[in-house]
mmCIF file of C-alpha atoms and ligand atoms in Angstrom:
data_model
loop_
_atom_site.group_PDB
_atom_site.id
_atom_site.type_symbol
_atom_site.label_atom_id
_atom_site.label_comp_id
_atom_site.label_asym_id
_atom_site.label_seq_id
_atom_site.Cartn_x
_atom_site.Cartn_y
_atom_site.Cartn_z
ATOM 1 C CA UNK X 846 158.157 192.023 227.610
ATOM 2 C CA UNK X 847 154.474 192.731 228.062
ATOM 3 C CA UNK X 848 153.750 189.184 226.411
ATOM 4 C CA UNK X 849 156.031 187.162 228.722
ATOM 5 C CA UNK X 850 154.352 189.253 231.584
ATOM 6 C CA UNK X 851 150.950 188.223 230.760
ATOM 7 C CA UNK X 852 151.710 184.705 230.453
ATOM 8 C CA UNK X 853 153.995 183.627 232.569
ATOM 9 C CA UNK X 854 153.219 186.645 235.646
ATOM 10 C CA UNK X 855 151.473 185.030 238.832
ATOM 11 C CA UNK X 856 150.441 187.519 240.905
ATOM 12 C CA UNK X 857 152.104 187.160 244.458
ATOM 13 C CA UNK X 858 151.146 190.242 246.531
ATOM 14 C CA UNK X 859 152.550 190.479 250.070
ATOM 15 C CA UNK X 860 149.882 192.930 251.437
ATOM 16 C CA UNK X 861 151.714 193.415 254.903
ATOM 17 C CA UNK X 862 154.129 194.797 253.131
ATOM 18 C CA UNK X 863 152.783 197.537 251.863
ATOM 19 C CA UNK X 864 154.466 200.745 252.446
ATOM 20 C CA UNK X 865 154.271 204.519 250.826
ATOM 21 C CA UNK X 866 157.934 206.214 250.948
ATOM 22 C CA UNK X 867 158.964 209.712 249.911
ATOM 23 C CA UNK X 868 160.326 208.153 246.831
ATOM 24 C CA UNK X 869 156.976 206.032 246.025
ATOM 25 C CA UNK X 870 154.938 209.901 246.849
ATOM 26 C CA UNK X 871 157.408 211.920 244.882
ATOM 27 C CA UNK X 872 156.729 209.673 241.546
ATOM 28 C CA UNK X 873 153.011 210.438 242.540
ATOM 29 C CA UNK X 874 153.622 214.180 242.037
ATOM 30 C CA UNK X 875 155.574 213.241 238.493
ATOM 31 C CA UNK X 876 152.483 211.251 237.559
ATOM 32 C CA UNK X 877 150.336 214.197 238.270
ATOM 33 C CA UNK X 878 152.567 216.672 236.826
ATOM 34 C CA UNK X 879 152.189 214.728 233.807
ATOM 35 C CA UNK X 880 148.352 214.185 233.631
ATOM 36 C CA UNK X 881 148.104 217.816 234.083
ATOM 37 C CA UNK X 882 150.091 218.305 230.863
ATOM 38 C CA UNK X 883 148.003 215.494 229.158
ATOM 39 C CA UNK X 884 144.963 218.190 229.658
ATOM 40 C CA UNK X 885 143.541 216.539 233.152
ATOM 41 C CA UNK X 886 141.910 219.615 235.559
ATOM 42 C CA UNK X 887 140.081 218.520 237.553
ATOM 43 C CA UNK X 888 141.126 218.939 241.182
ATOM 44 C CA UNK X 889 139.203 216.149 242.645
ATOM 45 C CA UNK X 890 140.880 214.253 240.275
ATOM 46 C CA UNK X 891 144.157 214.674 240.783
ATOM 47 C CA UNK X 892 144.536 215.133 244.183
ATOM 48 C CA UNK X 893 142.893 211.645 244.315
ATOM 49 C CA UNK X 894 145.603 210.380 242.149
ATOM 50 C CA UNK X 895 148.241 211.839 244.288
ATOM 51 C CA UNK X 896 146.732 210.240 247.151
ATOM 52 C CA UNK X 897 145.934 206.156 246.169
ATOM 53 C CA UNK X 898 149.631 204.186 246.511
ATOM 54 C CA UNK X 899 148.944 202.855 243.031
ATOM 55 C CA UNK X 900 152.140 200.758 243.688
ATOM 56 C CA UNK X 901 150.052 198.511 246.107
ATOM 57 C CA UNK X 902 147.927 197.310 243.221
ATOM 58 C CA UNK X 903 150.449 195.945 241.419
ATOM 59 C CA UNK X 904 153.367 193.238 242.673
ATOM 60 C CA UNK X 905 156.195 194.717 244.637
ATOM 61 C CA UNK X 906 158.970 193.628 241.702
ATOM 62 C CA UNK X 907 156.638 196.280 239.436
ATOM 63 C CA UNK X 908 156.944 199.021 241.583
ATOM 64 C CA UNK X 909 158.617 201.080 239.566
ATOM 65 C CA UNK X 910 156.062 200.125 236.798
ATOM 66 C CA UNK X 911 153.307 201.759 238.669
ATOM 67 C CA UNK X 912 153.555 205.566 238.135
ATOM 68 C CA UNK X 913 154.240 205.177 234.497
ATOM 69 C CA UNK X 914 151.386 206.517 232.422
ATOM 70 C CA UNK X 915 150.730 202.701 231.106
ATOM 71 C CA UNK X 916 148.012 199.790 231.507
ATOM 72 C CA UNK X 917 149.371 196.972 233.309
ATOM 73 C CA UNK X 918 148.651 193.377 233.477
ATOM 74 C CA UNK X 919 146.614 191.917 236.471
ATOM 75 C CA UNK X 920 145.537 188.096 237.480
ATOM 76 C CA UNK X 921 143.221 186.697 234.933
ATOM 77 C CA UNK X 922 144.294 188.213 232.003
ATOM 78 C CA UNK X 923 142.552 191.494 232.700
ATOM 79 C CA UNK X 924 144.293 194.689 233.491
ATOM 80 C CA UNK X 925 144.945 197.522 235.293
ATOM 81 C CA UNK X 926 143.585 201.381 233.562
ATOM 82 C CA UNK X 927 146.150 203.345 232.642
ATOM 83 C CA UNK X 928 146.391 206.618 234.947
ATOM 84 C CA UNK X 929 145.216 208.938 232.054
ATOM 85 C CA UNK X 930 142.437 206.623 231.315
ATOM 86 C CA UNK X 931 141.525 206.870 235.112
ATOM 87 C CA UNK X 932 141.399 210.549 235.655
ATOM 88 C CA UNK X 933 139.504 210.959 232.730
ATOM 89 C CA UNK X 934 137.053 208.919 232.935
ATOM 90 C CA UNK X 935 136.630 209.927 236.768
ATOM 91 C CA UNK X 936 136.768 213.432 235.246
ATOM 92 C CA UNK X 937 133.755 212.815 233.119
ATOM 93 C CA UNK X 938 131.545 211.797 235.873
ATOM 94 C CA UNK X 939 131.437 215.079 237.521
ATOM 95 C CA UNK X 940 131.650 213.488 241.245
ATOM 96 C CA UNK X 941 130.587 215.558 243.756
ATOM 97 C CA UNK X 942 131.081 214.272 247.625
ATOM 98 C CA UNK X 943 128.581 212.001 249.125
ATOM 99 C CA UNK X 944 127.249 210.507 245.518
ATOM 100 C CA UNK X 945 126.540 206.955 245.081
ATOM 101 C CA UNK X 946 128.697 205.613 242.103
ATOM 102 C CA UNK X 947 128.281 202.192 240.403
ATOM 103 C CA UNK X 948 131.895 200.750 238.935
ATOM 104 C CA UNK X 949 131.474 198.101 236.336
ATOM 105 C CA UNK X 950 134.945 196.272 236.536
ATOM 106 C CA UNK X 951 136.688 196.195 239.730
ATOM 107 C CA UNK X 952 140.060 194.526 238.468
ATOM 108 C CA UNK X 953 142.359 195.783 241.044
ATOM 109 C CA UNK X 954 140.662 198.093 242.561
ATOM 110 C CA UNK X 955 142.295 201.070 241.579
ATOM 111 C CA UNK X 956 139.663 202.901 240.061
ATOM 112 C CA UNK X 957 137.666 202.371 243.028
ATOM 113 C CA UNK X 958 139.940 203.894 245.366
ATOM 114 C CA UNK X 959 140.222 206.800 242.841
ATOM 115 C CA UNK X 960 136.181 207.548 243.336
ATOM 116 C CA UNK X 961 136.214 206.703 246.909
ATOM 117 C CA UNK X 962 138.901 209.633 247.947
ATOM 118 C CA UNK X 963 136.951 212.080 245.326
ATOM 119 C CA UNK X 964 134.307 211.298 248.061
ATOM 120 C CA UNK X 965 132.007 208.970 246.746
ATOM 121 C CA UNK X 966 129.782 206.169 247.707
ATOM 122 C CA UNK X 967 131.767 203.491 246.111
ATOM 123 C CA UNK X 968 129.579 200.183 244.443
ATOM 124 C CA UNK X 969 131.911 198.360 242.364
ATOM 125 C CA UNK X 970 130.924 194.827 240.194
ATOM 126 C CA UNK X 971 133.869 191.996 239.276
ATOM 127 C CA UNK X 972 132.769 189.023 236.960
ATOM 128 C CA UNK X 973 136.129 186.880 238.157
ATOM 129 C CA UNK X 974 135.714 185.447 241.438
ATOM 130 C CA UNK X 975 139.727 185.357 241.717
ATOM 131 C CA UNK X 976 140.207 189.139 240.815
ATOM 132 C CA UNK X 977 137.518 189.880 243.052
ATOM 133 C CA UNK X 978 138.257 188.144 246.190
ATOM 134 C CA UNK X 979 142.022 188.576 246.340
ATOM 135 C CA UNK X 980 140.817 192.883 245.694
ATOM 136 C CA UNK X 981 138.435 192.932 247.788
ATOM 137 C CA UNK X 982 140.930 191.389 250.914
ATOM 138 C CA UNK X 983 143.629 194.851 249.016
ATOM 139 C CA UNK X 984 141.158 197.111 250.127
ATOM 140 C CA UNK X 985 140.567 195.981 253.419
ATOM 141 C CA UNK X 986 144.605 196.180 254.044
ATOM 142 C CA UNK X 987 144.922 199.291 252.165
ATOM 143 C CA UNK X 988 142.284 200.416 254.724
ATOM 144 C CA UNK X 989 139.349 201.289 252.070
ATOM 145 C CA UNK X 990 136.513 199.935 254.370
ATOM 146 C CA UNK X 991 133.960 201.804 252.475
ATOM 147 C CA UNK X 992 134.260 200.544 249.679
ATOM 148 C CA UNK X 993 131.520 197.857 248.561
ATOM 149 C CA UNK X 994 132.669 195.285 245.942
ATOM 150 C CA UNK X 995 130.401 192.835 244.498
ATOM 151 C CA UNK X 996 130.974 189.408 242.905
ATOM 152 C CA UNK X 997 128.259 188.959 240.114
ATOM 153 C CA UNK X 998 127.580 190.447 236.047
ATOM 154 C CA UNK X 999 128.198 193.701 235.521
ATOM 155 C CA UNK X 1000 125.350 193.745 232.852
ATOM 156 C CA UNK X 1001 123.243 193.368 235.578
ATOM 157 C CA UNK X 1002 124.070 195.958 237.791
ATOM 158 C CA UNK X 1003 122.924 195.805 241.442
ATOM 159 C CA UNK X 1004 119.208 196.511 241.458
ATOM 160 C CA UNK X 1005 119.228 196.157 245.162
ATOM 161 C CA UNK X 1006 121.401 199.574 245.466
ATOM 162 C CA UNK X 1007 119.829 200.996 243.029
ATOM 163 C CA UNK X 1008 119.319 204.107 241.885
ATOM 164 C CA UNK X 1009 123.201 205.464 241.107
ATOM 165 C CA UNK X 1010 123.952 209.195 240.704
ATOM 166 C CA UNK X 1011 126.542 207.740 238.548
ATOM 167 C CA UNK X 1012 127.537 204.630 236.665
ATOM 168 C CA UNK X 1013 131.281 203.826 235.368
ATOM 169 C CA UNK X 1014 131.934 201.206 233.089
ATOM 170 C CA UNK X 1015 135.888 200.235 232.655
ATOM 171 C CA UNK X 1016 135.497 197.588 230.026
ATOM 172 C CA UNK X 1017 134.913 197.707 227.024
ATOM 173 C CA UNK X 1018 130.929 197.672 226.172
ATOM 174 C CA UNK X 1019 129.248 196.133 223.036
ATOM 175 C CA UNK X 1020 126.077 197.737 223.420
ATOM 176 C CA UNK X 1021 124.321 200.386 226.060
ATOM 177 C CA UNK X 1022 123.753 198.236 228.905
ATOM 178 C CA UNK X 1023 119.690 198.270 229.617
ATOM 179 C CA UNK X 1024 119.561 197.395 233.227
ATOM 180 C CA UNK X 1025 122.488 199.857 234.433
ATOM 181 C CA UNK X 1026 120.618 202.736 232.067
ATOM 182 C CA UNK X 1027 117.214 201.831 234.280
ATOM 183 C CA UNK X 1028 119.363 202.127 237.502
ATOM 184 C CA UNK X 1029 120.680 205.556 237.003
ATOM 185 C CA UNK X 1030 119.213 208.283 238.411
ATOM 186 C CA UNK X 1031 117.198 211.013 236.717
ATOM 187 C CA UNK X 1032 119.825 213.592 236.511
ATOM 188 C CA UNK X 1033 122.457 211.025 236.486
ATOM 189 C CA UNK X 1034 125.675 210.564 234.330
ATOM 190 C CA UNK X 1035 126.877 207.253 232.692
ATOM 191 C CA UNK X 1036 130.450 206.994 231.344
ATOM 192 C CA UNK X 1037 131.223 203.965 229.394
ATOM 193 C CA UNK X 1038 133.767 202.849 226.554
ATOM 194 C CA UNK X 1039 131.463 201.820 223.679
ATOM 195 C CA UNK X 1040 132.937 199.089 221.509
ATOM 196 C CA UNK X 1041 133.373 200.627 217.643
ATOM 197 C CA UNK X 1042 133.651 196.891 216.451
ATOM 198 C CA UNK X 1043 137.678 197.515 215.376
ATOM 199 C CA UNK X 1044 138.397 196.878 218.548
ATOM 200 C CA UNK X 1045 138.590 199.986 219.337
ATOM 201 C CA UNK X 1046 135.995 201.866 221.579
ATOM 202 C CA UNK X 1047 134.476 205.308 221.687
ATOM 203 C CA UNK X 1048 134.440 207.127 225.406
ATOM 204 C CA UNK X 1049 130.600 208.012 225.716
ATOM 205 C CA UNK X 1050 128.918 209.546 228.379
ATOM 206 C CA UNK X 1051 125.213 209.497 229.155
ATOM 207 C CA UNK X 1052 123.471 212.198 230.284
ATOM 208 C CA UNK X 1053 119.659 211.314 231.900
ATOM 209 C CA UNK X 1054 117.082 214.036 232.265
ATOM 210 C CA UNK X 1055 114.534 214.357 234.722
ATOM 211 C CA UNK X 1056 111.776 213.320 232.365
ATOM 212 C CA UNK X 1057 114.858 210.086 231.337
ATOM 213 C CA UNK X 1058 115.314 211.436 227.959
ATOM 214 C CA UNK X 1059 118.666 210.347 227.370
ATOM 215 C CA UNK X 1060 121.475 212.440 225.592
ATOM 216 C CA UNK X 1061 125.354 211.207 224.703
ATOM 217 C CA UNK X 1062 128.371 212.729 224.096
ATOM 218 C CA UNK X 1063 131.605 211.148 222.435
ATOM 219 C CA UNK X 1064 135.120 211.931 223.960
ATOM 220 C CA UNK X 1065 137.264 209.955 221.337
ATOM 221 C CA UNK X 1066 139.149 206.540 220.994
ATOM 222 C CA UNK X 1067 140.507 204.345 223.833
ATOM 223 C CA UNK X 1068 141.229 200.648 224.778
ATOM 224 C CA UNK X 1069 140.068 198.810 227.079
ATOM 225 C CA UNK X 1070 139.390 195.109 227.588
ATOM 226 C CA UNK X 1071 135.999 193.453 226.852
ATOM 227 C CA UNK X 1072 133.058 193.316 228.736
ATOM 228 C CA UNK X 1073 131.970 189.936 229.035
ATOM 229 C CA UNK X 1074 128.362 188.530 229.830
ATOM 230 C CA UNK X 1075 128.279 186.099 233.104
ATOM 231 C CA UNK X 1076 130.452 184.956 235.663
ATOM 232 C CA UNK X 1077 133.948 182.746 235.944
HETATM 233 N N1 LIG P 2269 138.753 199.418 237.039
HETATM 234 C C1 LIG P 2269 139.813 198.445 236.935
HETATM 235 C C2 LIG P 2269 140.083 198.101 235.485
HETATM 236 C C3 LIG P 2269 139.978 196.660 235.295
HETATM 237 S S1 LIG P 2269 139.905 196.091 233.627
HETATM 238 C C4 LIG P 2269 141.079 198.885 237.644
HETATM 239 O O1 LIG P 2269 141.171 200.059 238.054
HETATM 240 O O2 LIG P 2269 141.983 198.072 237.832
HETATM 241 C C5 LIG P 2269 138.181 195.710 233.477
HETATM 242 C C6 LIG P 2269 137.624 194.717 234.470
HETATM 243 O O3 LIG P 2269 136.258 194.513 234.089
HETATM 244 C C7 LIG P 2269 138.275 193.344 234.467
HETATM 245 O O4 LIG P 2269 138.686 193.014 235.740
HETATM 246 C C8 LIG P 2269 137.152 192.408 233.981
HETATM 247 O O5 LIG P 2269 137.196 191.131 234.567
HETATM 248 C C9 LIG P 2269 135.925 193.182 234.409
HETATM 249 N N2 LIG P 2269 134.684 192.837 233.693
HETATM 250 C C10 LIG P 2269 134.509 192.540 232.368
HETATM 251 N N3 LIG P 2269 133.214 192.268 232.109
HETATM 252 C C11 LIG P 2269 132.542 192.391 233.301
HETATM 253 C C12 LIG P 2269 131.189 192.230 233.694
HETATM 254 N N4 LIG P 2269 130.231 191.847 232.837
HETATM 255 N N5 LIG P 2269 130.876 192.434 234.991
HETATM 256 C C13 LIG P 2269 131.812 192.794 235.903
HETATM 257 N N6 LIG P 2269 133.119 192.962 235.594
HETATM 258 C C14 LIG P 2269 133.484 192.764 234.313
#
């Protein structure tokens, strides 16, 4: 089923149509319930989670889709993180309000909107010009004005913003990116899944002193898709 979705799915979002019922909120709360259960605490976190209308990132026939604990296809053959996935790698970051965050992978936006109601300062790179335009016009219906999204190379970062108090990669990297380690802040955390070469990648994060020494920790396996070098 997932194969005939990512071929043959075009993505036809009706934006005006968004709405967030009782029933759309209630799964919310089951999605919680259950990330609590998978071992997710943090309170920023979830109550995030309970807040973003995750259904409005995918197509309106995949509603019921949305609040399962699954990666979903998007346009361009990328996808959206699952939920677990989400809140942990927004758990690893440490957020506290008013920080400047750097996302590396946009896709739908979801993420994004996940850091911004944690209370962050929300930067947020897409390499497809598709993906990003047709999320960055989501956001503005969904009503997340604050939110700055970027067309351009992740690898790059955005040297004009820069420095971050915290950098988020959501694809999967083959290396430590250079230029996003030289645009964190002293003091600042980098979470990234770091390509194992099975395929398979290893959830770091980076911790950077005050005098940049530069410590990681590993927080197991995940999947994610690749992180790709230029623009399309
Ligand atoms: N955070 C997203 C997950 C999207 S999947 C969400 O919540 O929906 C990862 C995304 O990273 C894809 O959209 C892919 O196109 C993008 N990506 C891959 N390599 C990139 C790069 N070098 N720069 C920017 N975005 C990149």
């Amino acid at each position: 089923f997932l194969d005939i979705l990512k071929n043959n799915y075009i993505y036809s979002c009706d934006f005006n149509m968004i709405t967030d019922n009782y029933r759309q909120k209630g799964l919310r709360k089951k999605l919680v319930a259950e990330l609590v259960s998978k071992g997710i605490k943090d309170e920023m976190v979830l109550e995030a989670i309970l807040k973003v209308p995750r259904h409005a990132f995918l197509d309106k026939a995949f509603e019921d889709w949305s609040y399962k604990d699954q990666a979903f296809p998007i346009d361009c053959e990328q996808t959206i993180s699952q939920p677990y996935t989400v809140a942990f790698q927004s758990s690893l970051l440490k957020i506290s309000k008013g920080e400047k965050v750097l996302e590396i992978g946009l896709g739908s936006g979801y993420q994004a909107c996940v850091l911004f109601e944690m209370g962050a300062k929300v930067y947020s790179i897409e390499r497809h010009k598709y993906l990003h335009d047709k999320t960055a016009e989501r956001l503005k219906h969904l009503g997340y004005l604050g939110i700055r999204t970027f067309y351009g190379d992740g690898f790059l970062g955005l040297p004009r913003f820069a420095p971050f108090d915290k950098i988020l990669i959501t694809a999967a990297c083959p290396h430590l990116p250079t230029a996003l380690l030289s645009q964190l802040k002293p003091g600042g955390l980098m979470v990234l899944p770091l390509e194992t070469g099975h395929g398979v990648q290893t959830m770091i994060r980076v911790h950077k002193d005050t005098n940049e020494n530069i410590t990681k920790e590993d927080f197991g396996h995940f999947k994610f898709v690749p992180m790709l070098k230029g623009t399309v």
